[in-house]
PDB file of C-alpha atoms in Angstrom:
ATOM      1  CA  MET A 342       5.631 -36.916 229.474  1.00  0.00           C
ATOM      2  CA  GLN A 343       5.988 -40.770 229.312  1.00  0.00           C
ATOM      3  CA  GLY A 344       7.461 -40.634 232.904  1.00  0.00           C
ATOM      4  CA  ARG A 345       4.509 -38.644 234.299  1.00  0.00           C
ATOM      5  CA  SER A 346       2.271 -41.095 235.814  1.00  0.00           C
ATOM      6  CA  ASP A 347       0.233 -38.211 237.444  1.00  0.00           C
ATOM      7  CA  LEU A 348      -0.966 -37.236 233.985  1.00  0.00           C
ATOM      8  CA  SER A 349      -4.219 -39.000 232.256  1.00  0.00           C
ATOM      9  CA  GLU A 350      -3.947 -40.291 228.832  1.00  0.00           C
ATOM     10  CA  SER A 351      -6.153 -37.610 227.400  1.00  0.00           C
ATOM     11  CA  SER A 352      -4.156 -35.069 229.269  1.00  0.00           C
ATOM     12  CA  LYS A 353      -1.029 -36.412 227.471  1.00  0.00           C
ATOM     13  CA  ARG A 354      -2.796 -36.381 224.235  1.00  0.00           C
ATOM     14  CA  GLY A 355      -3.777 -32.846 224.610  1.00  0.00           C
ATOM     15  CA  LYS A 356      -0.029 -31.893 225.601  1.00  0.00           C
ATOM     16  CA  ALA A 357       1.292 -33.457 222.727  1.00  0.00           C
ATOM     17  CA  ARG A 358      -1.208 -31.884 220.349  1.00  0.00           C
ATOM     18  CA  ALA A 359      -0.216 -28.337 221.792  1.00  0.00           C
ATOM     19  CA  ILE A 360       3.527 -29.091 221.444  1.00  0.00           C
ATOM     20  CA  LEU A 361       2.746 -30.467 217.926  1.00  0.00           C
ATOM     21  CA  THR A 362       0.632 -27.473 217.015  1.00  0.00           C
ATOM     22  CA  GLN A 363       3.324 -24.729 218.251  1.00  0.00           C
ATOM     23  CA  ASN A 364       6.152 -26.665 216.457  1.00  0.00           C
ATOM     24  CA  ILE A 365       4.346 -26.635 213.268  1.00  0.00           C
ATOM     25  CA  GLY A 366       3.620 -22.968 213.549  1.00  0.00           C
ATOM     26  CA  VAL A 367       7.119 -22.117 214.109  1.00  0.00           C
ATOM     27  CA  THR A 368       8.355 -24.448 211.539  1.00  0.00           C
ATOM     28  CA  LEU A 369       5.899 -24.424 208.647  1.00  0.00           C
ATOM     29  CA  GLY A 370       3.480 -21.465 209.553  1.00  0.00           C
ATOM     30  CA  LEU A 371      -0.267 -21.584 210.162  1.00  0.00           C
ATOM     31  CA  GLY A 372      -1.321 -19.402 207.115  1.00  0.00           C
ATOM     32  CA  LEU A 373      -1.071 -15.879 206.486  1.00  0.00           C
ATOM     33  CA  THR A 374      -2.040 -12.579 208.443  1.00  0.00           C
ATOM     34  CA  GLY A 375      -4.083  -9.922 206.970  1.00  0.00           C
ATOM     35  CA  ASP A 376      -0.883  -8.161 206.075  1.00  0.00           C
ATOM     36  CA  GLY A 377       0.565 -10.879 204.049  1.00  0.00           C
ATOM     37  CA  SER A 378       2.980 -12.252 206.923  1.00  0.00           C
ATOM     38  CA  LEU A 379       3.272 -15.812 207.971  1.00  0.00           C
ATOM     39  CA  ARG A 380       1.290 -16.644 211.070  1.00  0.00           C
ATOM     40  CA  ALA A 381       3.324 -18.580 213.545  1.00  0.00           C
ATOM     41  CA  LEU A 382       1.385 -18.197 216.799  1.00  0.00           C
ATOM     42  CA  ALA A 383      -1.546 -21.041 217.194  1.00  0.00           C
ATOM     43  CA  ASP A 384      -5.047 -19.894 217.913  1.00  0.00           C
ATOM     44  CA  ARG A 385      -7.718 -22.146 219.406  1.00  0.00           C
ATOM     45  CA  ASP A 386      -8.929 -23.241 215.831  1.00  0.00           C
ATOM     46  CA  ASP A 387      -5.391 -24.380 214.729  1.00  0.00           C
ATOM     47  CA  TYR A 388      -5.294 -26.753 217.779  1.00  0.00           C
ATOM     48  CA  THR A 389      -8.556 -28.395 216.852  1.00  0.00           C
ATOM     49  CA  VAL A 390      -7.771 -28.615 213.172  1.00  0.00           C
ATOM     50  CA  ILE A 391      -4.275 -30.372 213.981  1.00  0.00           C
ATOM     51  CA  GLY A 392      -5.944 -32.556 216.764  1.00  0.00           C
ATOM     52  CA  GLY A 393      -8.561 -33.704 213.865  1.00  0.00           C
ATOM     53  CA  LEU A 394      -5.688 -34.662 211.743  1.00  0.00           C
ATOM     54  CA  LEU A 395      -3.858 -36.669 214.346  1.00  0.00           C
ATOM     55  CA  LYS A 396      -7.080 -38.503 215.132  1.00  0.00           C
ATOM     56  CA  GLN A 397      -7.091 -39.558 211.525  1.00  0.00           C
TER      57      GLN A 397
END
């Protein structure tokens, strides 16, 4: 994304947040599902939480 001059800074941050969230989900998991298995697919709330952590 660094070479993409057609993307705004906020768009780059959003894409980076999405990539990071997906990688965290696959690597560490994002919590447990109702049946006790590890949840690896991110939903909207996961992107929001990880985005907030990035801002800190």
